[in-house]
Amino acid sequence: MRELFELCGSDPHVLFSPYCWRVRLALQHKGLTFSSRPLNFTDKAPLACSGQTLVPVLRDGEQVVHDSVAIFAYLDRAYPEHPLLGDGVAATRARLLEKVVFQSLRMPLLKILVPRVHAVITEADQAYFRSTREKALGMSLEAFADPQAGEQALRQALQPLETWLTEQPYLDGEAPAGSDYLIAGLLFWAWCLGTQPWGEGTAVDQWFQRLLTRYEAQYGPVQRAL
Ligand SMILES: N[C@@H](CCC(=O)N[C@@H](CS)C(=O)NCC(=O)O)C(=O)O
């Protein structure tokens, strides 16, 4: 039995965590089936088996793994066909890419998505989200959120990927792999929250659409928040 513990809104079909999307895309890459265990932010008890409080958590038979990059590494060990990260230097480079690009895209996206996250979660989660995020950001959600500035910053941060993706269809070359999913998880975050803050028809957009099409061909349509 394979189970993915992941974050959901008040509608359990709206799954909007970038880290959980990475894992969904990785499972699709490996051709593995799984059942979803959607959880609200405040629904922590089911995560006790992982010894920490964040999603994603993958339970695969007796194995329980948390943290998206650790889950990629686990999947490569347990299911070596169709590597996600690969070994040695390749795996290290993918982790480096994750740090560099993820850091540059996360803040602009957060500026865009904070109001949308707040709108799709339960009342109890709204209070939790506000207090934890305001503490982390050092300001109110209202002071932080700025979708227009976020979109401008995001488009600038996407520029290196835009150039890269005009030269090849996927970040990892002719076929998608770990780097694609580590980054695309962030765009699925926005997509599921009902927005597409990157330019339509750009190389990044075409890449995202290719990944979405592959994913939906295997697991069905992605539920987007209204
Ligand atoms: N480094 C972790 C980050 C996991 C993480 O921050 N997950 C968020 C969901 S986007 C979470 O579980 N948040 C719950 C909370 O804030 O209590 C990974 O890559 O999996």
PDB file of C-alpha atoms and ligand atoms in Angstrom:
ATOM      1  CA  MET A   1       0.000   0.000   0.000  1.00  0.00           C
ATOM      2  CA  ARG A   2       1.416   3.356  -1.064  1.00  0.00           C
ATOM      3  CA  GLU A   3      -0.024   6.507   0.465  1.00  0.00           C
ATOM      4  CA  LEU A   4       0.804  10.190  -0.004  1.00  0.00           C
ATOM      5  CA  PHE A   5      -0.054  12.517   2.881  1.00  0.00           C
ATOM      6  CA  GLU A   6      -0.567  15.922   1.308  1.00  0.00           C
ATOM      7  CA  LEU A   7      -1.998  19.351   1.938  1.00  0.00           C
ATOM      8  CA  CYS A   8      -5.547  20.238   0.868  1.00  0.00           C
ATOM      9  CA  GLY A   9      -8.000  23.107   1.111  1.00  0.00           C
ATOM     10  CA  SER A  10     -11.494  22.982   2.582  1.00  0.00           C
ATOM     11  CA  ASP A  11     -12.275  21.071  -0.619  1.00  0.00           C
ATOM     12  CA  PRO A  12     -10.127  17.935  -0.190  1.00  0.00           C
ATOM     13  CA  HIS A  13      -9.654  17.758  -3.956  1.00  0.00           C
ATOM     14  CA  VAL A  14      -7.833  21.083  -4.050  1.00  0.00           C
ATOM     15  CA  LEU A  15      -4.212  20.066  -3.425  1.00  0.00           C
ATOM     16  CA  PHE A  16      -1.956  23.070  -3.444  1.00  0.00           C
ATOM     17  CA  SER A  17       1.396  22.385  -1.794  1.00  0.00           C
ATOM     18  CA  PRO A  18       4.401  22.855  -4.131  1.00  0.00           C
ATOM     19  CA  TYR A  19       6.355  20.199  -2.218  1.00  0.00           C
ATOM     20  CA  CYS A  20       3.512  17.689  -2.478  1.00  0.00           C
ATOM     21  CA  TRP A  21       3.186  18.413  -6.197  1.00  0.00           C
ATOM     22  CA  ARG A  22       6.840  17.532  -6.636  1.00  0.00           C
ATOM     23  CA  VAL A  23       6.122  14.119  -5.189  1.00  0.00           C
ATOM     24  CA  ARG A  24       2.966  13.574  -7.259  1.00  0.00           C
ATOM     25  CA  LEU A  25       5.005  14.338 -10.388  1.00  0.00           C
ATOM     26  CA  ALA A  26       7.788  12.018  -9.226  1.00  0.00           C
ATOM     27  CA  LEU A  27       5.337   9.169  -8.611  1.00  0.00           C
ATOM     28  CA  GLN A  28       3.884   9.727 -12.074  1.00  0.00           C
ATOM     29  CA  HIS A  29       7.428   9.644 -13.519  1.00  0.00           C
ATOM     30  CA  LYS A  30       8.012   6.256 -11.892  1.00  0.00           C
ATOM     31  CA  GLY A  31       4.624   4.981 -13.076  1.00  0.00           C
ATOM     32  CA  LEU A  32       3.577   4.217  -9.479  1.00  0.00           C
ATOM     33  CA  THR A  33       0.015   4.188  -8.214  1.00  0.00           C
ATOM     34  CA  PHE A  34      -0.815   5.604  -4.787  1.00  0.00           C
ATOM     35  CA  SER A  35      -3.724   6.714  -2.687  1.00  0.00           C
ATOM     36  CA  SER A  36      -3.980  10.289  -1.499  1.00  0.00           C
ATOM     37  CA  ARG A  37      -4.398  11.237   2.136  1.00  0.00           C
ATOM     38  CA  PRO A  38      -5.465  14.903   1.970  1.00  0.00           C
ATOM     39  CA  LEU A  39      -4.855  16.817   5.194  1.00  0.00           C
ATOM     40  CA  ASN A  40      -5.562  20.352   6.350  1.00  0.00           C
ATOM     41  CA  PHE A  41      -2.723  22.444   7.812  1.00  0.00           C
ATOM     42  CA  THR A  42      -4.021  21.766  11.332  1.00  0.00           C
ATOM     43  CA  ASP A  43      -4.579  18.037  10.837  1.00  0.00           C
ATOM     44  CA  LYS A  44      -1.259  16.891  12.285  1.00  0.00           C
ATOM     45  CA  ALA A  45      -2.127  13.611  14.049  1.00  0.00           C
ATOM     46  CA  PRO A  46      -1.839  11.395  10.929  1.00  0.00           C
ATOM     47  CA  LEU A  47       1.726  12.681  10.401  1.00  0.00           C
ATOM     48  CA  ALA A  48       2.934  11.311  13.732  1.00  0.00           C
ATOM     49  CA  CYS A  49       4.161   8.166  11.934  1.00  0.00           C
ATOM     50  CA  SER A  50       6.797  10.336  10.209  1.00  0.00           C
ATOM     51  CA  GLY A  51       8.093  11.906  13.432  1.00  0.00           C
ATOM     52  CA  GLN A  52       7.546  15.482  12.180  1.00  0.00           C
ATOM     53  CA  THR A  53       4.688  17.778  11.168  1.00  0.00           C
ATOM     54  CA  LEU A  54       5.141  18.722   7.514  1.00  0.00           C
ATOM     55  CA  VAL A  55       3.844  17.236   4.278  1.00  0.00           C
ATOM     56  CA  PRO A  56       4.606  15.564   1.941  1.00  0.00           C
ATOM     57  CA  VAL A  57       4.965  12.219   3.669  1.00  0.00           C
ATOM     58  CA  LEU A  58       5.098   9.056   1.615  1.00  0.00           C
ATOM     59  CA  ARG A  59       4.209   5.754   3.219  1.00  0.00           C
ATOM     60  CA  ASP A  60       5.330   2.897   1.007  1.00  0.00           C
ATOM     61  CA  GLY A  61       4.628  -0.395   2.732  1.00  0.00           C
ATOM     62  CA  GLU A  62       6.779  -0.316   5.858  1.00  0.00           C
ATOM     63  CA  GLN A  63       8.751   2.737   4.736  1.00  0.00           C
ATOM     64  CA  VAL A  64       7.729   6.237   5.820  1.00  0.00           C
ATOM     65  CA  VAL A  65       9.658   9.096   4.201  1.00  0.00           C
ATOM     66  CA  HIS A  66       9.194  12.860   4.558  1.00  0.00           C
ATOM     67  CA  ASP A  67      10.670  15.827   2.692  1.00  0.00           C
ATOM     68  CA  SER A  68      10.229  16.044  -1.078  1.00  0.00           C
ATOM     69  CA  VAL A  69      13.918  15.724  -1.999  1.00  0.00           C
ATOM     70  CA  ALA A  70      14.385  12.796   0.424  1.00  0.00           C
ATOM     71  CA  ILE A  71      11.327  11.170  -1.176  1.00  0.00           C
ATOM     72  CA  PHE A  72      12.910  11.561  -4.646  1.00  0.00           C
ATOM     73  CA  ALA A  73      16.075   9.871  -3.351  1.00  0.00           C
ATOM     74  CA  TYR A  74      14.014   7.116  -1.710  1.00  0.00           C
ATOM     75  CA  LEU A  75      12.058   6.491  -4.933  1.00  0.00           C
ATOM     76  CA  ASP A  76      15.320   6.210  -6.881  1.00  0.00           C
ATOM     77  CA  ARG A  77      16.646   3.656  -4.386  1.00  0.00           C
ATOM     78  CA  ALA A  78      13.436   1.626  -4.212  1.00  0.00           C
ATOM     79  CA  TYR A  79      12.508   1.912  -7.919  1.00  0.00           C
ATOM     80  CA  PRO A  80      15.754   2.442  -9.862  1.00  0.00           C
ATOM     81  CA  GLU A  81      14.122   2.387 -13.293  1.00  0.00           C
ATOM     82  CA  HIS A  82      13.556   5.908 -14.725  1.00  0.00           C
ATOM     83  CA  PRO A  83      15.828   7.814 -12.299  1.00  0.00           C
ATOM     84  CA  LEU A  84      14.682  11.127 -10.898  1.00  0.00           C
ATOM     85  CA  LEU A  85      17.933  12.488  -9.486  1.00  0.00           C
ATOM     86  CA  GLY A  86      20.456   9.887 -10.604  1.00  0.00           C
ATOM     87  CA  ASP A  87      23.673   9.270  -8.729  1.00  0.00           C
ATOM     88  CA  GLY A  88      26.692  11.250  -7.601  1.00  0.00           C
ATOM     89  CA  VAL A  89      27.283  14.474  -9.456  1.00  0.00           C
ATOM     90  CA  ALA A  90      23.888  14.478 -11.184  1.00  0.00           C
ATOM     91  CA  ALA A  91      22.024  14.182  -7.892  1.00  0.00           C
ATOM     92  CA  THR A  92      24.147  16.923  -6.326  1.00  0.00           C
ATOM     93  CA  ARG A  93      23.469  19.244  -9.284  1.00  0.00           C
ATOM     94  CA  ALA A  94      19.735  18.658  -9.034  1.00  0.00           C
ATOM     95  CA  ARG A  95      19.852  19.601  -5.350  1.00  0.00           C
ATOM     96  CA  LEU A  96      21.822  22.727  -6.188  1.00  0.00           C
ATOM     97  CA  LEU A  97      19.269  23.656  -8.845  1.00  0.00           C
ATOM     98  CA  GLU A  98      16.536  23.129  -6.304  1.00  0.00           C
ATOM     99  CA  LYS A  99      18.175  25.559  -3.880  1.00  0.00           C
ATOM    100  CA  VAL A 100      18.989  28.255  -6.441  1.00  0.00           C
ATOM    101  CA  VAL A 101      15.801  28.328  -8.507  1.00  0.00           C
ATOM    102  CA  PHE A 102      13.460  27.445  -5.693  1.00  0.00           C
ATOM    103  CA  GLN A 103      14.689  30.340  -3.577  1.00  0.00           C
ATOM    104  CA  SER A 104      14.305  32.796  -6.449  1.00  0.00           C
ATOM    105  CA  LEU A 105      10.780  31.667  -7.403  1.00  0.00           C
ATOM    106  CA  ARG A 106       9.275  30.991  -3.987  1.00  0.00           C
ATOM    107  CA  MET A 107       9.037  34.553  -2.643  1.00  0.00           C
ATOM    108  CA  PRO A 108       7.484  36.077  -5.781  1.00  0.00           C
ATOM    109  CA  LEU A 109       4.972  33.221  -5.881  1.00  0.00           C
ATOM    110  CA  LEU A 110       4.197  33.626  -2.214  1.00  0.00           C
ATOM    111  CA  LYS A 111       3.424  37.321  -2.779  1.00  0.00           C
ATOM    112  CA  ILE A 112       0.965  36.274  -5.470  1.00  0.00           C
ATOM    113  CA  LEU A 113      -0.534  33.255  -3.740  1.00  0.00           C
ATOM    114  CA  VAL A 114      -0.950  34.206  -0.064  1.00  0.00           C
ATOM    115  CA  PRO A 115      -4.508  35.574  -0.558  1.00  0.00           C
ATOM    116  CA  ARG A 116      -5.443  32.551  -2.671  1.00  0.00           C
ATOM    117  CA  VAL A 117      -4.148  30.058  -0.090  1.00  0.00           C
ATOM    118  CA  HIS A 118      -6.060  31.911   2.618  1.00  0.00           C
ATOM    119  CA  ALA A 119      -9.240  31.780   0.525  1.00  0.00           C
ATOM    120  CA  VAL A 120      -9.230  28.005  -0.084  1.00  0.00           C
ATOM    121  CA  ILE A 121      -8.490  26.713   3.432  1.00  0.00           C
ATOM    122  CA  THR A 122     -10.781  26.011   6.391  1.00  0.00           C
ATOM    123  CA  GLU A 123     -11.457  28.600   9.092  1.00  0.00           C
ATOM    124  CA  ALA A 124      -9.226  26.780  11.583  1.00  0.00           C
ATOM    125  CA  ASP A 125      -6.463  26.641   8.979  1.00  0.00           C
ATOM    126  CA  GLN A 126      -6.865  30.338   8.207  1.00  0.00           C
ATOM    127  CA  ALA A 127      -6.059  31.225  11.818  1.00  0.00           C
ATOM    128  CA  TYR A 128      -3.077  28.814  11.814  1.00  0.00           C
ATOM    129  CA  PHE A 129      -1.816  30.022   8.422  1.00  0.00           C
ATOM    130  CA  ARG A 130      -2.057  33.648   9.495  1.00  0.00           C
ATOM    131  CA  SER A 131      -0.237  33.214  12.798  1.00  0.00           C
ATOM    132  CA  THR A 132       2.559  30.947  11.484  1.00  0.00           C
ATOM    133  CA  ARG A 133       3.181  32.901   8.274  1.00  0.00           C
ATOM    134  CA  GLU A 134       2.942  36.344   9.860  1.00  0.00           C
ATOM    135  CA  LYS A 135       5.506  35.249  12.423  1.00  0.00           C
ATOM    136  CA  ALA A 136       7.821  33.919   9.689  1.00  0.00           C
ATOM    137  CA  LEU A 137       7.384  36.953   7.431  1.00  0.00           C
ATOM    138  CA  GLY A 138       7.540  39.521  10.231  1.00  0.00           C
ATOM    139  CA  MET A 139       4.466  41.343   8.904  1.00  0.00           C
ATOM    140  CA  SER A 140       0.769  40.886   8.316  1.00  0.00           C
ATOM    141  CA  LEU A 141      -0.410  38.798   5.342  1.00  0.00           C
ATOM    142  CA  GLU A 142      -2.033  41.925   3.943  1.00  0.00           C
ATOM    143  CA  ALA A 143       1.236  43.887   4.123  1.00  0.00           C
ATOM    144  CA  PHE A 144       3.164  41.047   2.478  1.00  0.00           C
ATOM    145  CA  ALA A 145       0.773  40.091  -0.339  1.00  0.00           C
ATOM    146  CA  ASP A 146       1.333  41.966  -3.574  1.00  0.00           C
ATOM    147  CA  PRO A 147       0.250  39.914  -6.597  1.00  0.00           C
ATOM    148  CA  GLN A 148       1.306  42.555  -9.100  1.00  0.00           C
ATOM    149  CA  ALA A 149       4.848  42.964  -7.748  1.00  0.00           C
ATOM    150  CA  GLY A 150       5.055  39.185  -7.287  1.00  0.00           C
ATOM    151  CA  GLU A 151       4.164  38.563 -10.917  1.00  0.00           C
ATOM    152  CA  GLN A 152       6.751  41.036 -12.138  1.00  0.00           C
ATOM    153  CA  ALA A 153       9.455  39.464  -9.947  1.00  0.00           C
ATOM    154  CA  LEU A 154       8.397  35.964 -10.973  1.00  0.00           C
ATOM    155  CA  ARG A 155       8.687  36.691 -14.685  1.00  0.00           C
ATOM    156  CA  GLN A 156      12.178  38.072 -14.146  1.00  0.00           C
ATOM    157  CA  ALA A 157      13.189  35.059 -12.045  1.00  0.00           C
ATOM    158  CA  LEU A 158      11.877  32.692 -14.733  1.00  0.00           C
ATOM    159  CA  GLN A 159      14.106  34.235 -17.417  1.00  0.00           C
ATOM    160  CA  PRO A 160      17.004  31.718 -17.136  1.00  0.00           C
ATOM    161  CA  LEU A 161      14.517  28.841 -17.383  1.00  0.00           C
ATOM    162  CA  GLU A 162      12.864  30.525 -20.363  1.00  0.00           C
ATOM    163  CA  THR A 163      16.218  30.619 -22.187  1.00  0.00           C
ATOM    164  CA  TRP A 164      17.049  27.039 -21.203  1.00  0.00           C
ATOM    165  CA  LEU A 165      13.663  25.755 -22.353  1.00  0.00           C
ATOM    166  CA  THR A 166      13.944  27.342 -25.787  1.00  0.00           C
ATOM    167  CA  GLU A 167      16.926  25.029 -26.328  1.00  0.00           C
ATOM    168  CA  GLN A 168      15.387  21.772 -25.072  1.00  0.00           C
ATOM    169  CA  PRO A 169      11.901  20.572 -24.132  1.00  0.00           C
ATOM    170  CA  TYR A 170      12.642  19.785 -20.481  1.00  0.00           C
ATOM    171  CA  LEU A 171      15.025  21.090 -17.840  1.00  0.00           C
ATOM    172  CA  ASP A 172      16.625  17.644 -17.740  1.00  0.00           C
ATOM    173  CA  GLY A 173      16.932  17.379 -21.557  1.00  0.00           C
ATOM    174  CA  GLU A 174      14.814  15.472 -24.052  1.00  0.00           C
ATOM    175  CA  ALA A 175      12.674  13.859 -21.324  1.00  0.00           C
ATOM    176  CA  PRO A 176      11.564  15.168 -17.935  1.00  0.00           C
ATOM    177  CA  ALA A 177      13.187  14.038 -14.667  1.00  0.00           C
ATOM    178  CA  GLY A 178      13.904  15.268 -11.160  1.00  0.00           C
ATOM    179  CA  SER A 179      14.926  18.863 -11.982  1.00  0.00           C
ATOM    180  CA  ASP A 180      11.706  19.374 -13.922  1.00  0.00           C
ATOM    181  CA  TYR A 181       9.556  18.186 -11.038  1.00  0.00           C
ATOM    182  CA  LEU A 182      11.493  20.082  -8.352  1.00  0.00           C
ATOM    183  CA  ILE A 183      10.776  23.333 -10.176  1.00  0.00           C
ATOM    184  CA  ALA A 184       7.393  22.523 -11.730  1.00  0.00           C
ATOM    185  CA  GLY A 185       5.948  21.751  -8.278  1.00  0.00           C
ATOM    186  CA  LEU A 186       6.009  25.520  -7.737  1.00  0.00           C
ATOM    187  CA  LEU A 187       4.005  26.230 -10.874  1.00  0.00           C
ATOM    188  CA  PHE A 188       1.473  23.536  -9.975  1.00  0.00           C
ATOM    189  CA  TRP A 189       1.040  25.386  -6.675  1.00  0.00           C
ATOM    190  CA  ALA A 190      -0.137  28.465  -8.614  1.00  0.00           C
ATOM    191  CA  TRP A 191      -2.090  26.446 -11.167  1.00  0.00           C
ATOM    192  CA  CYS A 192      -4.129  24.619  -8.523  1.00  0.00           C
ATOM    193  CA  LEU A 193      -4.906  27.894  -6.831  1.00  0.00           C
ATOM    194  CA  GLY A 194      -6.484  29.037 -10.092  1.00  0.00           C
ATOM    195  CA  THR A 195      -3.830  31.332 -11.510  1.00  0.00           C
ATOM    196  CA  GLN A 196      -1.115  31.254 -14.126  1.00  0.00           C
ATOM    197  CA  PRO A 197       1.280  34.090 -13.329  1.00  0.00           C
ATOM    198  CA  TRP A 198       3.793  33.156 -16.055  1.00  0.00           C
ATOM    199  CA  GLY A 199       3.368  34.361 -19.641  1.00  0.00           C
ATOM    200  CA  GLU A 200       1.008  32.350 -21.812  1.00  0.00           C
ATOM    201  CA  GLY A 201       2.750  30.776 -24.811  1.00  0.00           C
ATOM    202  CA  THR A 202       6.251  31.284 -23.373  1.00  0.00           C
ATOM    203  CA  ALA A 203       8.730  28.395 -23.374  1.00  0.00           C
ATOM    204  CA  VAL A 204       8.072  28.017 -19.627  1.00  0.00           C
ATOM    205  CA  ASP A 205       4.346  27.827 -20.293  1.00  0.00           C
ATOM    206  CA  GLN A 206       4.790  25.221 -23.028  1.00  0.00           C
ATOM    207  CA  TRP A 207       7.005  23.172 -20.698  1.00  0.00           C
ATOM    208  CA  PHE A 208       4.442  23.405 -17.901  1.00  0.00           C
ATOM    209  CA  GLN A 209       1.655  22.354 -20.276  1.00  0.00           C
ATOM    210  CA  ARG A 210       3.715  19.345 -21.436  1.00  0.00           C
ATOM    211  CA  LEU A 211       4.190  18.236 -17.826  1.00  0.00           C
ATOM    212  CA  LEU A 212       0.525  18.824 -17.027  1.00  0.00           C
ATOM    213  CA  THR A 213      -0.560  16.789 -20.057  1.00  0.00           C
ATOM    214  CA  ARG A 214       1.696  13.880 -19.068  1.00  0.00           C
ATOM    215  CA  TYR A 215       0.454  13.996 -15.497  1.00  0.00           C
ATOM    216  CA  GLU A 216      -3.234  14.186 -16.433  1.00  0.00           C
ATOM    217  CA  ALA A 217      -2.860  11.354 -18.953  1.00  0.00           C
ATOM    218  CA  GLN A 218      -1.883   9.098 -16.039  1.00  0.00           C
ATOM    219  CA  TYR A 219      -3.861  10.400 -13.070  1.00  0.00           C
ATOM    220  CA  GLY A 220      -6.743  12.407 -14.575  1.00  0.00           C
ATOM    221  CA  PRO A 221      -7.594  16.119 -14.495  1.00  0.00           C
ATOM    222  CA  VAL A 222      -6.005  18.360 -11.889  1.00  0.00           C
ATOM    223  CA  GLN A 223      -8.592  20.040  -9.673  1.00  0.00           C
ATOM    224  CA  ARG A 224      -8.160  23.819  -9.646  1.00  0.00           C
ATOM    225  CA  ALA A 225      -9.643  26.202  -7.075  1.00  0.00           C
ATOM    226  CA  LEU A 226     -12.424  28.323  -8.506  1.00  0.00           C
TER     227      LEU A 226
HETATM  228  N1  LIG B   1      11.525  20.816   2.799  1.00  0.00           N
HETATM  229  C1  LIG B   1      10.204  20.237   2.876  1.00  0.00           C
HETATM  230  C2  LIG B   1       9.199  21.355   3.099  1.00  0.00           C
HETATM  231  C3  LIG B   1       7.827  20.818   3.471  1.00  0.00           C
HETATM  232  C4  LIG B   1       6.833  21.923   3.806  1.00  0.00           C
HETATM  233  O1  LIG B   1       7.219  23.059   4.174  1.00  0.00           O
HETATM  234  N2  LIG B   1       5.545  21.587   3.688  1.00  0.00           N
HETATM  235  C5  LIG B   1       4.475  22.526   3.976  1.00  0.00           C
HETATM  236  C6  LIG B   1       3.407  22.435   2.899  1.00  0.00           C
HETATM  237  S1  LIG B   1       3.774  23.449   1.519  1.00  0.00           S
HETATM  238  C7  LIG B   1       3.764  22.091   5.245  1.00  0.00           C
HETATM  239  O2  LIG B   1       3.648  20.917   5.525  1.00  0.00           O
HETATM  240  N3  LIG B   1       3.254  23.039   6.012  1.00  0.00           N
HETATM  241  C8  LIG B   1       2.504  22.711   7.198  1.00  0.00           C
HETATM  242  C9  LIG B   1       2.623  23.730   8.258  1.00  0.00           C
HETATM  243  O3  LIG B   1       3.050  24.851   7.958  1.00  0.00           O
HETATM  244  O4  LIG B   1       2.293  23.409   9.380  1.00  0.00           O
HETATM  245  C10 LIG B   1       9.943  19.442   1.590  1.00  0.00           C
HETATM  246  O5  LIG B   1      10.641  19.687   0.580  1.00  0.00           O
HETATM  247  O6  LIG B   1       9.109  18.536   1.608  1.00  0.00           O
END
